[in-house]
Coordinates of C-alpha atoms in Angstrom, one line a residue:
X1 CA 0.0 0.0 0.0
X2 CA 1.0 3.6 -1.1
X3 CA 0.7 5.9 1.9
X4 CA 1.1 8.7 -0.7
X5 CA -2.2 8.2 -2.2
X6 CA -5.6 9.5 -0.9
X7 CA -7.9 7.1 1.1
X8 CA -11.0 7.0 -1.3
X9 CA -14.3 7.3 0.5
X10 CA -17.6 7.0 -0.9
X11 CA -20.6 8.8 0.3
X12 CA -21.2 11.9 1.5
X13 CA -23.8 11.4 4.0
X14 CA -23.0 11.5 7.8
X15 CA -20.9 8.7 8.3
X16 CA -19.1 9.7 5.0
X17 CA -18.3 13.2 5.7
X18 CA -17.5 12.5 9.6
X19 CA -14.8 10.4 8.0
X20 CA -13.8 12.7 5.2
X21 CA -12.9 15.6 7.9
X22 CA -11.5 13.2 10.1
X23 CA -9.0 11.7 7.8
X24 CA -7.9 15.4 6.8
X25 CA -7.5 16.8 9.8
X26 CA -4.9 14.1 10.9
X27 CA -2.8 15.4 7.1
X28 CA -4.1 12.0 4.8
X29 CA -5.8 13.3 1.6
X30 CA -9.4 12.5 0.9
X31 CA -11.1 11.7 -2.3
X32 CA -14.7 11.3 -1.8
X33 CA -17.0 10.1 -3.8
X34 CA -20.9 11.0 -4.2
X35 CA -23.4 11.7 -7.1
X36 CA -24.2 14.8 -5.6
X37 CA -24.4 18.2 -6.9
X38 CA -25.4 17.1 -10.1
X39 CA -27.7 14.1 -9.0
X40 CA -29.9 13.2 -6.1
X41 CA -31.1 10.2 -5.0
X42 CA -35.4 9.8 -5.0
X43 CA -35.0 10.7 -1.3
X44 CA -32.9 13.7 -1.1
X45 CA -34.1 17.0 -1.9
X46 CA -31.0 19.1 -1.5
X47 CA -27.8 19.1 -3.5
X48 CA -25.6 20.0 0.3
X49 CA -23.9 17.0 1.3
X50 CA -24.6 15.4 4.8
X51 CA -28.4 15.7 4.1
X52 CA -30.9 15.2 7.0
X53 CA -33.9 13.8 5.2
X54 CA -36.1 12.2 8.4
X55 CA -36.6 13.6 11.6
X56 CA -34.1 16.6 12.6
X57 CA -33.6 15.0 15.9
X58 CA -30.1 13.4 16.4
X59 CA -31.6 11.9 19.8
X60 CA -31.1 13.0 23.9
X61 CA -28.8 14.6 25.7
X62 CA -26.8 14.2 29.1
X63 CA -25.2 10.7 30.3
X64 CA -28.8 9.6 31.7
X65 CA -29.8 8.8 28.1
X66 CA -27.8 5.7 26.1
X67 CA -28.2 8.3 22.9
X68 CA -26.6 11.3 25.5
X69 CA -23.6 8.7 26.3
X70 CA -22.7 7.8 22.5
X71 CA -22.6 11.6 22.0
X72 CA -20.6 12.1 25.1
X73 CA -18.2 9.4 23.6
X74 CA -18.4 11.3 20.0
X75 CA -17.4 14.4 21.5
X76 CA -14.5 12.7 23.6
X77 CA -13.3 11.6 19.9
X78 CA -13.4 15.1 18.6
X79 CA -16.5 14.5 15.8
X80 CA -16.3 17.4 13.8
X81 CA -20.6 17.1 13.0
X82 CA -21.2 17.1 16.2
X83 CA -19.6 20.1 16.3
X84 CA -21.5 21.4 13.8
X85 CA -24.5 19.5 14.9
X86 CA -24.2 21.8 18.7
X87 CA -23.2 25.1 16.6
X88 CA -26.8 24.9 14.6
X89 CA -29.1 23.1 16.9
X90 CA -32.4 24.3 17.9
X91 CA -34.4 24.0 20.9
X92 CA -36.0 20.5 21.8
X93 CA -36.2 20.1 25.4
X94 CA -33.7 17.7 26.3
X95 CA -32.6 16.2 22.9
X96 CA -30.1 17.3 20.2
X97 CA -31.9 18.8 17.0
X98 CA -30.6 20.7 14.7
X99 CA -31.7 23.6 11.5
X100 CA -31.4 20.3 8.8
X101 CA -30.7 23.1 6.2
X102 CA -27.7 25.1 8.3
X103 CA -26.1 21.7 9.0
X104 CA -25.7 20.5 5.3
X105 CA -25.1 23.8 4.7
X106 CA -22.1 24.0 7.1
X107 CA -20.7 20.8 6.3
X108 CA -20.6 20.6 2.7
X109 CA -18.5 24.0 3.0
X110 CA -16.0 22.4 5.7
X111 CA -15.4 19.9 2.9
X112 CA -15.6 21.9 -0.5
X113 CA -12.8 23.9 1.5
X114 CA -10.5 21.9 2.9
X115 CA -7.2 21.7 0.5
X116 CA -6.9 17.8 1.4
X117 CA -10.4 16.7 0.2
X118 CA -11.2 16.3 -3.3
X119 CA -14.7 15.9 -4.1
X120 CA -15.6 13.1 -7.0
X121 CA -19.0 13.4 -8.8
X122 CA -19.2 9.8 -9.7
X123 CA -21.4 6.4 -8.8
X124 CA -18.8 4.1 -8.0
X125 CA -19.2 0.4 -9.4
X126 CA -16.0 -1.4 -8.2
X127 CA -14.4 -1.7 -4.7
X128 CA -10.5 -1.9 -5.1
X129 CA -9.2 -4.9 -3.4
X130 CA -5.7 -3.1 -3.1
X131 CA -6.9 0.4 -1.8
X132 CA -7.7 1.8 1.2
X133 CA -11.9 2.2 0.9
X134 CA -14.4 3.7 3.0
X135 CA -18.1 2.6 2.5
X136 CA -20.8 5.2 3.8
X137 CA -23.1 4.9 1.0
X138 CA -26.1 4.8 3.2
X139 CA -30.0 3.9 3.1
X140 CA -29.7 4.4 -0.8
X141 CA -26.8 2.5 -2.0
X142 CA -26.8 2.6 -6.0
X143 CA -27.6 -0.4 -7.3
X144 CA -23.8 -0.7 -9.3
X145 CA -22.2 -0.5 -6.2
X146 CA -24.9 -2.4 -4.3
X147 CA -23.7 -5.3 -6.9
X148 CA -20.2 -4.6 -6.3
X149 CA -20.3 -5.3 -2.3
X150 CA -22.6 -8.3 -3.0
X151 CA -19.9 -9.9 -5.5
X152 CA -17.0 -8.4 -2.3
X153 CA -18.8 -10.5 0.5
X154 CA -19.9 -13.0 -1.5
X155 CA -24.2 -12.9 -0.3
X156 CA -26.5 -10.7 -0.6
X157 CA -27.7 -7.5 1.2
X158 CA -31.0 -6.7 3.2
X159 CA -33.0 -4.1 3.4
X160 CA -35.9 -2.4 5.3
X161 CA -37.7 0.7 5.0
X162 CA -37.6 3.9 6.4
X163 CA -40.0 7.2 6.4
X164 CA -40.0 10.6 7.2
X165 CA -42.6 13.3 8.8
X166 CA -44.2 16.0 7.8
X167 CA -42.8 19.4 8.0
X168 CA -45.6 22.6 8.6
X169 CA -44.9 26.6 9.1
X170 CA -45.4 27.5 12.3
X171 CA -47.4 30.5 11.4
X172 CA -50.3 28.0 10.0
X173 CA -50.9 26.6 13.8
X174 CA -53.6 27.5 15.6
X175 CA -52.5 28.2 19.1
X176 CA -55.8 28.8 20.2
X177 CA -56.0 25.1 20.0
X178 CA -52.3 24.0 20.3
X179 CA -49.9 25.2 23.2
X180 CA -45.6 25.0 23.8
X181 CA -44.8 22.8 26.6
X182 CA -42.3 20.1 27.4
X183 CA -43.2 17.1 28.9
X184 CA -42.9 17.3 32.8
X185 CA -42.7 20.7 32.5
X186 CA -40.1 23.0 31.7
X187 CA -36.4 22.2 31.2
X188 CA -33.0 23.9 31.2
X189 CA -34.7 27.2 33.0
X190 CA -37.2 27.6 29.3
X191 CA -39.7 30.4 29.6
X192 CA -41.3 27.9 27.2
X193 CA -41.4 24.5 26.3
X194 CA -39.4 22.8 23.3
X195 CA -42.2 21.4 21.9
X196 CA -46.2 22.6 19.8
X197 CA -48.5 20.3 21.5
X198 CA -51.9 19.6 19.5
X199 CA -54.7 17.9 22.4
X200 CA -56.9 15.1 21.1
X201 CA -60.0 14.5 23.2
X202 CA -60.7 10.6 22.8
X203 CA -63.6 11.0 20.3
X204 CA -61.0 12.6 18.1
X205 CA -58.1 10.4 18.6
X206 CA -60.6 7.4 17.7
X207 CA -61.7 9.3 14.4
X208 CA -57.8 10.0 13.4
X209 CA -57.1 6.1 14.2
X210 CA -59.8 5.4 11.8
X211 CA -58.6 7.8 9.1
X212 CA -54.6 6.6 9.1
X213 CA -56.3 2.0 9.0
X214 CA -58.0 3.7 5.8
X215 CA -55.9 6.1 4.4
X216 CA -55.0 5.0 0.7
X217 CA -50.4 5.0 1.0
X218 CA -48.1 5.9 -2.0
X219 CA -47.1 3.3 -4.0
X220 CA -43.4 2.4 -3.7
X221 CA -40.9 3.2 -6.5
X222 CA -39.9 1.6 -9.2
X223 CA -36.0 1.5 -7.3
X224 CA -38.2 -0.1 -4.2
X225 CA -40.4 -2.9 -6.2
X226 CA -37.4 -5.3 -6.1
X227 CA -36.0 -6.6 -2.9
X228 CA -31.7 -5.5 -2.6
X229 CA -31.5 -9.2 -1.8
X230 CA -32.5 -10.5 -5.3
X231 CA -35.2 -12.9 -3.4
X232 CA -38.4 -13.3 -4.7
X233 CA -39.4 -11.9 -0.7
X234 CA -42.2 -9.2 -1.1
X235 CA -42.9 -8.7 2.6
X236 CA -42.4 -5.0 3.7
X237 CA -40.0 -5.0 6.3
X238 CA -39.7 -1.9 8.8
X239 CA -37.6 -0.6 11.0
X240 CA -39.3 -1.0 14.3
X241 CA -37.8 2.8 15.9
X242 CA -39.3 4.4 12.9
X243 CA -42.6 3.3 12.2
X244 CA -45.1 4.7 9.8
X245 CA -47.6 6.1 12.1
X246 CA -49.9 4.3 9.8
X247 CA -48.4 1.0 10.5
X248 CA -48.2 1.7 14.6
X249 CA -52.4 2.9 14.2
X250 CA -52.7 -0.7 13.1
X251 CA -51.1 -2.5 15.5
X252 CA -54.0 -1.7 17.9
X253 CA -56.5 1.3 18.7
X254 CA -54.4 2.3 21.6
X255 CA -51.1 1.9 20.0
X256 CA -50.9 5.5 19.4
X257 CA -51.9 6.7 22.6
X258 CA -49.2 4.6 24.2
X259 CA -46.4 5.9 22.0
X260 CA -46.0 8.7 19.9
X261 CA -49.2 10.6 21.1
X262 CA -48.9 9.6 24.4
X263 CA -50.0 12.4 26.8
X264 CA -47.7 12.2 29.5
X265 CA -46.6 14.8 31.7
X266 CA -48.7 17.5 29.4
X267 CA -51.2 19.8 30.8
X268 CA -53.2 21.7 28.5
X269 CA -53.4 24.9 29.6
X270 CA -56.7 25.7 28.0
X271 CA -58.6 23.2 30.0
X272 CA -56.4 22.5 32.5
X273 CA -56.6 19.0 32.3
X274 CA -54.0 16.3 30.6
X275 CA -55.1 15.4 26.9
X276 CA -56.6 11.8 26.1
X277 CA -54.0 12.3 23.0
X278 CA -51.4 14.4 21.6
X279 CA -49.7 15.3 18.3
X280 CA -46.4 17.0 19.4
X281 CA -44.2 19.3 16.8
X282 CA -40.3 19.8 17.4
X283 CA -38.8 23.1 15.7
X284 CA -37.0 22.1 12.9
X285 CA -35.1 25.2 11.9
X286 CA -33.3 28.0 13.8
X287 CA -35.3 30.7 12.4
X288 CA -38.4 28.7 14.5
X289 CA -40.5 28.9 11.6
X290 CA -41.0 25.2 10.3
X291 CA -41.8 22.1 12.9
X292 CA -41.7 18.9 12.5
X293 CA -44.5 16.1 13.4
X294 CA -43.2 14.2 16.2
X295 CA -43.8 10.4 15.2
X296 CA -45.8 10.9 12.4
X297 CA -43.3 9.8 9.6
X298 CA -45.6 8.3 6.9
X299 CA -46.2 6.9 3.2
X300 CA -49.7 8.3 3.1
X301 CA -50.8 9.8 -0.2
X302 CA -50.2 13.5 0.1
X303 CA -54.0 14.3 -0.1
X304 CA -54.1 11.7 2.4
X305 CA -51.8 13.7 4.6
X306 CA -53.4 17.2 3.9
X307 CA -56.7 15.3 5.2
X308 CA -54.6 13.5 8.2
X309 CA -53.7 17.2 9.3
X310 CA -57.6 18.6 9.3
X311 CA -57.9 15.7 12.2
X312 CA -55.5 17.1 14.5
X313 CA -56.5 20.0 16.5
X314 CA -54.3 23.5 16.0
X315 CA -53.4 21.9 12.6
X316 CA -56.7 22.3 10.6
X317 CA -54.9 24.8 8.5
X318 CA -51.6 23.7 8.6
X319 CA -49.1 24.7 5.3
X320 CA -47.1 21.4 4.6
X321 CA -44.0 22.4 3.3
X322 CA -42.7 19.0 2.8
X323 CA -44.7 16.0 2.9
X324 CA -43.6 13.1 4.7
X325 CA -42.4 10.2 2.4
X326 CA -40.8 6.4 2.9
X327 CA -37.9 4.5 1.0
X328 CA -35.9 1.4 1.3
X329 CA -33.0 1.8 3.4
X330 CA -30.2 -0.6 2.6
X331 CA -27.7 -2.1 5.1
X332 CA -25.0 -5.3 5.9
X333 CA -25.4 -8.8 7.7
X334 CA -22.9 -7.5 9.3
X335 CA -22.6 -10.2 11.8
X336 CA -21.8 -12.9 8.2
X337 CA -19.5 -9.7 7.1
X338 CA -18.0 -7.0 9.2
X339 CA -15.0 -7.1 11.8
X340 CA -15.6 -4.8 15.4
X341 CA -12.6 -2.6 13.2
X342 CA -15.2 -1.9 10.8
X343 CA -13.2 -3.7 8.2
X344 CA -15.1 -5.9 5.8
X345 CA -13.6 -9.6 6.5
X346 CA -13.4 -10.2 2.4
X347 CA -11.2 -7.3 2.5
X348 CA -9.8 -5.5 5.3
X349 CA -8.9 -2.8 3.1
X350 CA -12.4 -1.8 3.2
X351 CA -14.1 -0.3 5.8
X352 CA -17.9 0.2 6.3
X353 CA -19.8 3.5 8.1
X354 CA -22.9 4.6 8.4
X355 CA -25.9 2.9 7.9
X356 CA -24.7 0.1 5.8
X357 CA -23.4 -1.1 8.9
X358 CA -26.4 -2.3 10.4
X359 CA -26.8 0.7 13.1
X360 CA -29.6 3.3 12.6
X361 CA -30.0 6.8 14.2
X362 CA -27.7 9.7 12.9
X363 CA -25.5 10.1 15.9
X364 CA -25.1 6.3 15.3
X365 CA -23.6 6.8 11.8
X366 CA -21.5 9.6 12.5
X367 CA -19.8 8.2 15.2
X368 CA -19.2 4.7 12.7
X369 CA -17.8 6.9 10.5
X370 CA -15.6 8.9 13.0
X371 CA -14.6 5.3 14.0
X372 CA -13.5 3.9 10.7
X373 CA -11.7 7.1 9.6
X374 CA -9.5 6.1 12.9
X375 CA -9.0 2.6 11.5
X376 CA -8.2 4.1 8.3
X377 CA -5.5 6.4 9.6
X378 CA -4.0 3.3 11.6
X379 CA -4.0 1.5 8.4
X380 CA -2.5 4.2 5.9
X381 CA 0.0 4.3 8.6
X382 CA 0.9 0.6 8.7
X383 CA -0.7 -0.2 12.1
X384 CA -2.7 -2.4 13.0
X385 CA -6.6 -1.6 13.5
X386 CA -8.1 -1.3 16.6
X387 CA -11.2 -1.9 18.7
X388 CA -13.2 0.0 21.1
X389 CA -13.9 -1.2 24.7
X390 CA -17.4 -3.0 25.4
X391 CA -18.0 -0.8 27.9
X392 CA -18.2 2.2 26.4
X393 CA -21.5 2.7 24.1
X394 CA -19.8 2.7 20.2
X395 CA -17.5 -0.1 21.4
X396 CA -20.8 -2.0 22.7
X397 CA -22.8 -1.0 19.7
X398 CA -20.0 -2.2 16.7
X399 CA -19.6 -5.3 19.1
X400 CA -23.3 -6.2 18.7
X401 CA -23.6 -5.7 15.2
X402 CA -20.4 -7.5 14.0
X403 CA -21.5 -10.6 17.6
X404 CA -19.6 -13.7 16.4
X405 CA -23.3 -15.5 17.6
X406 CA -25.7 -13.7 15.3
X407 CA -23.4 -14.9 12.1
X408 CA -25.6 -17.3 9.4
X409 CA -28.5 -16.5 11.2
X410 CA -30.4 -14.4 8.3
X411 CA -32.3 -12.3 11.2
X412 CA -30.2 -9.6 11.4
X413 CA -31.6 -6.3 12.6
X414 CA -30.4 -2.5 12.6
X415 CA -29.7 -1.5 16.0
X416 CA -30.0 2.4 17.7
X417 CA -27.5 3.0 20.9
X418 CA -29.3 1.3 24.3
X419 CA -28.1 0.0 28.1
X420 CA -29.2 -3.9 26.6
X421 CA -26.1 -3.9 24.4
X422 CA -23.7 -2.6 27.3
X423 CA -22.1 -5.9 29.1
X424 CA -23.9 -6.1 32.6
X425 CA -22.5 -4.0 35.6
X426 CA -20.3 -5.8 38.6
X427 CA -22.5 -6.5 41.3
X428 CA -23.5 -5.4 43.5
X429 CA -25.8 -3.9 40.3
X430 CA -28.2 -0.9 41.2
X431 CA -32.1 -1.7 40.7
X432 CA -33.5 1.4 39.5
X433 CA -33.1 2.6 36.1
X434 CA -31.1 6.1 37.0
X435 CA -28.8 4.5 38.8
X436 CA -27.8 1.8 36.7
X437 CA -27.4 4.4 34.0
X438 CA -25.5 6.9 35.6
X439 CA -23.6 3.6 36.6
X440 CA -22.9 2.5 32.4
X441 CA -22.1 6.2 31.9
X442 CA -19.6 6.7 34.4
X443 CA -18.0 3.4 33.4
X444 CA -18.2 4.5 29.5
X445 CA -16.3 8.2 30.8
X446 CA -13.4 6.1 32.4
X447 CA -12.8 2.9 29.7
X448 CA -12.9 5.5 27.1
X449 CA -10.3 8.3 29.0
X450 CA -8.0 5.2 29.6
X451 CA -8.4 4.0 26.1
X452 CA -7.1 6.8 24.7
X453 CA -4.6 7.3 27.3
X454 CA -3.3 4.0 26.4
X455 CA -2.7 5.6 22.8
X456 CA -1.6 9.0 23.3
X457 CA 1.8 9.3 22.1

């Protein structure tokens, strides 16, 4: 291997860009690949790179929260879209959510200017065997290099799909109906809360229960007819952490009521009284004037969606400004594939980030990405790569996914950051659920300061 020439990554989504500005800052040159500006795929909308396309959340804060921990970790590795991720965020009580727009915005011009990064408009359809590769193609791997990995590892891939909510203007609520408030209260010392809450009474939860079992959904697209895997499957598979709210409305009548629209710790101040139901909205700009539906991330027709939003009290009126929409979101068995080094076992020269891998959530694939780029630095530098320790939340998370015990299995899941992947505390073990996490966290915080310790020159 050449350490003279550039580590070629392709994709420039999270997991890509994390490890584009990664591998810069530590002096290796980048060439990274993506069929952006000139072409989207039938998901994006933008030409930016890094492009948030579901919900603008990138999940809790604070060490209580198995999300706050991985972020915690993130920032303890110096993730540069974090950074940015903190410098553009907007208010949403206690989780990280950011101005989608600003972000891309921000990132795609830390890479168009950095002098070590050149950017490649090209679909790749061949992996080099004898060149350092990272894969962060994502949920919407072309279907060239889709083939390519499949003939690399030698099966097939899986897939699963995804959806995204609706986005309205804020100035189209009606507040005489609708109210701010966080749940339990306010947070952080807010005048106000985080979030637009729209009550349901129970007679008008039932009705919009009935609507979304009835609702006519958009068919899928021609890209999404045929399964990744080349099986004759036809079975819709979802990811269960991001549901269509159609799909959790049929799961039950009180489904709803127990998740996403769960009224909890809300008082409506215009009755006084805590809702049957509620529809909550999270800001999803920093100018405050678009929000985004809370759980509601659907494949309705959009006429079915204008109708969906008459149901919901303080949204009668509402101005969509982007309908919500599902695709098929591609990814690893990583278990059959993928090394805890993020190396693909066909070909350590290639490393996989991102979604692909098998984790979901954004923080999740930034923080793959920021992982391989430190493999990848290792190996352009003729060292060996390295793992994470178990105990902290990424080094749990790529343990799970790559588990020697899940391999030739075929069941193989994506997987957000939790406490169930974390190997079990000593005992005497804590019994309620704040201890034991502040008890994982504080554990994370040391195996992760004495980690690095271990490799500080």
């Amino acid at each position: 291997m050449h350490t003279t020439l550039p580590i070629q990554i392709i994709g420039a989504g999270l997991a890509g860009s994390e490890a584009a500005l990664q591998l810069a800052h530590h002096g290796i040159p980048v060439s990274l690949y993506d069929i952006k500006p000139q072409r989207r795929s039938p998901a994006h909308h933008r030409s930016q790179f890094a492009e948030i396309v579901c919900s603008n959340s990138m999940g809790a804060l604070g060490l209580h929260n198995a999300s706050g921990l991985l972020k915690s970790e993130m920032r303890q590795l110096n993730s540069h879209l974090l950074a940015i991720a903190e410098a553009v965020s907007v208010p949403a009580g206690r989780a990280l959510a950011v101005d989608r727009e600003a972000f891309s915005d921000r990132v795609t011009a830390a890479l168009t200017s950095h002098p070590l990064i050149t950017l490649v408009e090209q679909d790749v359809a061949h992996i080099p065997e004898d060149a350092l590769t990272i894969i962060a193609t994502g949920p919407l791997t072309t279907p060239a290099l889709a083939e390519a990995l499949c003939r690399l590892m030698g099966q097939h891939q899986l897939f699963f799909f995804d959806a995204a909510s609706p986005i309205v203007t804020k100035e189209s609520i009606n507040f005489e109906r609708a109210f701010f408030q966080n749940r339990y209260g306010l947070e952080h010392g807010e005048e106000a809360g985080s979030y637009i809450n729209c009550p349901l009474n129970q007679a008008q939860y039932k009705a919009l229960v009935a609507f979304l079992n009835n609702a006519e959904k958009a068919p899928l697209k021609d890209f999404e007819q045929q399964p990744a895997d080349n099986s004759n499957a036809t079975k819709t598979a979802y990811f269960e952490s991001c549901l269509p709210v159609e799909v959790i409305a049929s799961r039950g009548e009180n489904t709803l009521c127990f998740g996403p629209m769960k009224p909890v710790g809300l008082i409506d101040p215009h009755t006084g009284e805590q809702p049957y139901a509620v529809v909550q909205l999270r800001q999803d700009n920093a100018l405050a004037t678009l929000y985004n539906l809370v759980g509601f991330q659907t494949n309705l027709k959009w006429g079915e969606q204008k109708t969906m939003m008459t149901l919901i009290p303080g949204l009668e009126q509402a101005e969509i400004v982007r309908y919500g929409v599902m695709h098929r979101n591609t990814y690893l068995p990583s278990p059959d594939v993928l090394l805890p080094t993020l190396q693909l076992k066909a070909n350590p020269n290639t490393l996989i980030a991102g979604q692909l891998t098998g984790t979901e959530g954004y923080s999740e694939s930034i923080a793959t990405g920021l992982f391989a780029a430190l493999n990848a630095v290792r190996l352009y530098q003729h060292q060996s790569a390295i793992t994470l320790p178990e105990t902290t939340m990424l080094g749990a998370l790529l343990a799970y996914i790559t588990r020697p015990e899940a391999s030739g299995k075929g069941k193989f899941q994506p997987i957000n950051a939790n406490w169930g992947i974390l190997p079990p505390l000593p005992a005497p073990r804590p019994r309620k659920k704040a201890e034991k996490a502040e008890r994982h966290a504080q554990r994370a915080v040391d195996a992760l300061q004495a980690w690095q310790a271990q490799r500080s020159p």
